[in-house]
Coordinates of C-alpha atoms in Angstrom, one line a residue:
M1 CA -0.1 0.1 -0.1
L2 CA 1.2 3.7 -0.8
R3 CA 0.7 5.0 2.9
H4 CA 3.4 1.6 4.0
L5 CA 6.0 3.2 1.7
P6 CA 8.3 6.0 3.4
H7 CA 8.1 9.4 1.6
R8 CA 11.5 11.1 0.3
F9 CA 10.6 14.8 0.4
A10 CA 8.4 16.9 2.6
R11 CA 6.5 18.9 -0.2
P12 CA 4.7 15.9 -1.6
R13 CA 2.3 15.6 1.5
A14 CA 1.4 19.4 1.0
A15 CA 0.6 18.5 -2.7
L16 CA -1.5 15.7 -2.1
L17 CA -3.7 17.9 0.0
Q18 CA -4.0 20.4 -2.7
G19 CA -4.8 17.9 -4.8
K20 CA -7.3 16.3 -2.6
R21 CA -9.3 19.8 -2.5
G22 CA -10.2 19.9 -6.6
V23 CA -8.8 16.6 -8.3
R24 CA -9.6 17.0 -11.6
Y25 CA -8.5 14.1 -13.6
N26 CA -7.0 13.9 -17.0
R27 CA -9.9 14.7 -18.8
A28 CA -8.4 12.8 -22.5
V29 CA -8.1 9.6 -20.0
M30 CA -11.4 10.2 -18.3
S31 CA -13.6 11.0 -21.3
G32 CA -12.3 7.7 -23.2
T33 CA -10.6 9.5 -25.9
F34 CA -7.2 8.4 -24.7
E35 CA -6.4 4.6 -24.1
A36 CA -3.1 3.7 -22.2
A37 CA -1.3 1.3 -24.5
Y38 CA -1.2 -1.3 -22.2
L39 CA -4.7 -1.7 -22.1
R40 CA -4.7 -2.5 -26.2
L41 CA -2.7 -5.6 -25.5
G42 CA -4.9 -6.7 -23.0
T43 CA -4.0 -8.7 -19.5
E44 CA -3.2 -11.9 -21.2
E45 CA -0.1 -10.4 -23.0
L46 CA 0.6 -8.1 -20.2
R47 CA 1.1 -11.9 -18.1
R48 CA 3.3 -13.5 -20.7
R49 CA 5.2 -10.6 -21.1
A50 CA 6.0 -10.4 -17.6
E51 CA 6.8 -13.8 -17.2
D52 CA 9.4 -13.6 -19.8
A53 CA 10.9 -11.3 -17.9
L54 CA 10.9 -12.7 -14.8
R55 CA 12.4 -16.3 -16.4
G56 CA 14.8 -13.8 -17.9
L57 CA 16.3 -12.6 -13.9
A58 CA 17.8 -16.4 -13.8
D59 CA 20.5 -14.8 -16.4
C60 CA 20.0 -11.1 -15.9
R61 CA 20.1 -9.1 -19.1
L62 CA 17.7 -6.4 -18.1
C63 CA 19.9 -3.0 -18.4
A64 CA 23.3 -2.6 -20.7
R65 CA 25.4 -4.2 -18.1
Q66 CA 24.4 -7.3 -19.0
C67 CA 25.5 -9.0 -15.5
G68 CA 24.2 -12.6 -16.0
V69 CA 23.6 -13.0 -12.6
N70 CA 20.4 -15.5 -11.0
R71 CA 18.6 -13.2 -9.1
L72 CA 15.7 -15.6 -8.8
R73 CA 18.6 -16.9 -6.5
G74 CA 19.2 -13.9 -4.7
E75 CA 22.7 -13.4 -7.0
L76 CA 23.4 -9.6 -7.0
G77 CA 24.7 -7.9 -10.3
S78 CA 25.5 -4.1 -10.3
C79 CA 21.9 -2.9 -9.2
N80 CA 22.3 -4.8 -6.1
T81 CA 18.7 -5.9 -6.5
G82 CA 17.3 -9.8 -6.1
R83 CA 13.8 -11.1 -7.3
R84 CA 12.4 -8.1 -5.5
A85 CA 12.1 -4.6 -6.4
R86 CA 13.1 -2.4 -3.8
V87 CA 10.4 0.9 -3.3
S88 CA 11.8 4.6 -1.8
S89 CA 9.0 6.1 -2.2
A90 CA 5.6 6.8 -4.4
F91 CA 3.9 9.9 -4.2
P92 CA 2.3 12.9 -6.9
H93 CA 5.3 14.7 -7.5
F94 CA 5.1 18.3 -9.0
G95 CA 8.9 18.8 -9.2
E96 CA 9.0 16.5 -12.3
E97 CA 9.0 18.0 -16.5
Q98 CA 5.3 20.6 -16.5
P99 CA 3.6 18.4 -19.4
L100 CA 3.8 15.2 -16.6
V101 CA 2.4 17.4 -13.7
G102 CA -0.7 19.1 -14.6
R103 CA -2.8 20.1 -11.8
N104 CA -2.8 16.5 -9.6
G105 CA 0.9 15.9 -10.1
S106 CA 2.9 12.8 -11.7
G107 CA 2.4 10.0 -9.7
T108 CA 6.3 8.9 -9.0
I109 CA 7.4 5.3 -7.8
F110 CA 10.7 5.7 -7.0
F111 CA 12.9 2.4 -7.3
S112 CA 15.8 2.0 -5.0
W113 CA 19.1 1.3 -6.4
C114 CA 20.2 1.6 -10.1
N115 CA 22.1 0.7 -12.8
L116 CA 23.9 3.8 -13.0
H117 CA 26.5 4.7 -10.3
C118 CA 26.4 8.7 -11.2
V119 CA 28.8 10.4 -8.5
F120 CA 26.8 13.5 -8.6
C121 CA 23.7 12.3 -8.3
Q122 CA 20.8 13.9 -6.2
N123 CA 19.1 11.3 -4.8
H124 CA 22.4 9.2 -4.0
D125 CA 20.6 7.8 -0.7
I126 CA 18.1 6.0 -3.1
S127 CA 20.2 5.2 -6.1
Q128 CA 23.2 4.0 -4.4
G129 CA 22.5 3.3 -0.8
G130 CA 19.6 1.3 -1.4
Q131 CA 17.0 3.2 1.2
G132 CA 13.7 1.9 0.4
Q133 CA 12.2 -1.6 1.3
E134 CA 11.6 -4.3 -0.9
C135 CA 7.6 -4.8 -2.4
D136 CA 5.9 -7.5 -4.3
A137 CA 4.0 -7.1 -7.0
E138 CA 0.9 -6.7 -5.4
T139 CA 2.4 -4.2 -3.4
I140 CA 3.7 -2.2 -6.4
A141 CA 0.1 -2.6 -8.3
R142 CA -1.8 -1.1 -5.0
A143 CA 0.4 2.2 -5.2
M144 CA -0.6 2.5 -8.8
M145 CA -4.0 2.4 -8.7
E146 CA -3.9 4.7 -5.0
L147 CA -1.7 7.3 -6.7
Q148 CA -4.4 7.0 -10.1
K149 CA -7.1 7.2 -7.4
M150 CA -5.7 10.7 -5.9
G151 CA -5.9 12.1 -9.7
C152 CA -1.9 11.6 -10.6
H153 CA -2.0 12.4 -14.4
N154 CA 0.4 9.2 -15.0
I155 CA 2.3 6.3 -13.2
N156 CA 5.8 7.7 -13.5
F157 CA 8.7 4.9 -12.9
V158 CA 11.9 6.3 -11.8
S159 CA 15.2 4.2 -12.3
P160 CA 13.0 1.4 -13.8
S161 CA 15.6 0.1 -16.0
H162 CA 16.6 -3.2 -13.6
V163 CA 13.1 -3.7 -12.4
V164 CA 11.6 -3.9 -15.3
A165 CA 10.3 -7.4 -14.8
Q166 CA 8.8 -6.7 -11.7
I167 CA 7.1 -3.8 -13.3
L168 CA 5.3 -5.6 -15.6
E169 CA 4.5 -7.9 -13.1
A170 CA 3.0 -5.4 -10.8
L171 CA 1.2 -3.7 -14.0
A172 CA -0.9 -6.8 -14.9
L173 CA -2.2 -6.7 -11.7
A174 CA -3.0 -2.9 -11.8
A175 CA -4.6 -3.2 -15.5
Q176 CA -6.8 -6.2 -14.5
W177 CA -7.7 -3.7 -11.1
G178 CA -8.8 -0.7 -13.7
L179 CA -5.8 1.2 -13.9
R180 CA -5.9 3.4 -17.4
V181 CA -3.4 6.5 -16.7
P182 CA -0.3 6.7 -19.1
L183 CA 2.6 5.0 -18.1
V184 CA 5.8 7.1 -17.8
Y185 CA 9.4 5.2 -18.2
N186 CA 11.9 8.0 -16.6
T187 CA 15.3 6.5 -16.9
G188 CA 18.9 6.9 -17.3
T189 CA 18.7 5.3 -20.7
Y190 CA 21.7 2.8 -20.2
D191 CA 19.0 0.6 -21.5
S192 CA 19.1 -3.0 -23.3
L193 CA 17.5 -2.7 -26.6
E194 CA 15.7 -6.5 -26.0
T195 CA 14.2 -4.7 -22.5
L196 CA 13.0 -1.9 -24.6
K197 CA 11.4 -4.3 -27.0
L198 CA 9.4 -5.9 -24.1
L199 CA 8.0 -2.2 -23.4
D200 CA 6.4 -1.9 -27.2
G201 CA 3.1 -1.2 -27.0
I202 CA 2.9 -1.0 -22.7
V203 CA 4.9 2.6 -22.3
D204 CA 3.1 5.4 -23.3
I205 CA 5.6 7.8 -22.6
Y206 CA 9.2 7.9 -22.5
M207 CA 11.5 10.0 -20.3
P208 CA 15.0 9.1 -21.1
D209 CA 18.5 10.7 -19.8
M210 CA 20.6 11.8 -22.4
K211 CA 24.0 12.5 -20.2
Y212 CA 27.1 12.4 -22.0
S213 CA 28.4 12.1 -25.2
D214 CA 31.6 11.1 -24.4
E215 CA 32.3 7.1 -23.0
K216 CA 35.4 7.9 -21.2
I217 CA 33.7 10.7 -19.1
A218 CA 30.5 8.3 -18.8
E219 CA 32.7 5.7 -17.1
E220 CA 34.5 7.9 -14.9
L221 CA 31.5 9.8 -14.1
S222 CA 28.8 7.0 -13.9
D223 CA 31.1 4.0 -14.0
I224 CA 29.2 2.6 -17.5
K225 CA 31.1 1.4 -20.6
N226 CA 30.0 2.8 -24.4
Y227 CA 27.2 4.8 -22.9
P228 CA 27.0 7.5 -26.4
A229 CA 26.4 4.3 -28.2
I230 CA 24.1 2.6 -25.9
N231 CA 22.1 5.5 -25.1
R232 CA 21.6 6.9 -29.1
A233 CA 20.3 3.0 -29.6
A234 CA 17.7 3.2 -27.1
L235 CA 16.5 7.0 -27.8
K236 CA 15.6 5.4 -31.6
E237 CA 13.8 2.8 -30.4
M238 CA 11.9 4.7 -28.1
H239 CA 11.4 6.9 -30.5
R240 CA 10.1 4.2 -32.9
Q241 CA 8.0 2.8 -29.9
V242 CA 6.0 5.9 -29.2
G243 CA 7.0 9.0 -32.1
D244 CA 7.0 12.7 -30.8
L245 CA 5.5 13.9 -27.8
Q246 CA 1.4 14.4 -27.7
M247 CA 0.1 16.3 -25.3
D248 CA -3.8 16.5 -24.6
T249 CA -5.6 20.1 -24.5
E250 CA -4.4 21.1 -21.1
G251 CA -0.9 20.5 -22.0
I252 CA -0.9 17.8 -20.0
A253 CA 1.7 14.4 -21.9
V254 CA -0.3 11.4 -23.0
R255 CA 2.0 9.8 -25.5
G256 CA 5.7 10.4 -27.1
L257 CA 9.4 10.9 -25.9
L258 CA 10.4 13.5 -24.1
I259 CA 13.9 13.8 -23.6
R260 CA 16.2 15.6 -20.9
H261 CA 19.7 16.2 -21.3
L262 CA 22.2 16.6 -18.4
M263 CA 24.0 19.8 -18.1
L264 CA 27.5 19.4 -16.4
P265 CA 30.5 21.9 -15.4
H266 CA 32.9 22.5 -17.8
G267 CA 31.1 21.0 -20.6
L268 CA 31.7 17.6 -19.7
A269 CA 28.4 16.3 -21.0
G270 CA 29.5 17.4 -24.4
T271 CA 25.9 19.0 -25.0
K272 CA 27.5 20.5 -28.5
E273 CA 28.3 17.3 -29.3

């Protein structure tokens, strides 16, 4: 349940109260003019993809690190995550990109640990310290439902690359229970193409980072190899799936690609490139 997940920030509680005073759901979703991609697939296909992804944990190659550990048996790779996902918090977030926030916030679910080890991470206690608690599929699914009930315009999975299997497992339940808002895949974009293809027809909005143009700087600051090539291939696949960003009449995103570029001092991010 959402209330059992520790809140990371002080602000969301105030934002939540604001939403309760005047909840206005995404008009396109509520009117039926928009249908989330995963609903068109159906729950049986969602279950099948979840099962495929979960089987893959036995030789984990969910993300671009390709660790090959058996997470089903408790072996840990670079992401320090076993069979169950660890969740730091779930709340209506008003600090995300404006097309996701709207009036009632983006329904963020912050996953603990990360497949990147960025030395500058603003959520270091979550991404590198593992702050949070292990959650089963039902707990994550109920968090999605509660965020939708609060009026959040989307469900926003933050740092999802290493827990795609667990997300799909929870989504199959939530879709059966009545989830219908868009899904946001909010990633540092060190993603496996095979995993992204598993998400084809499921994710509505991709929000990837484009951090570096230089692979040596990426390795030094985030402990990852071949980032520029992997990142650009992932961006192309995401755009193939969802296209350009689309918004409803109130300026709230419902589908498409929203790229963020990291700005670093001394031109380390390679912005010009």
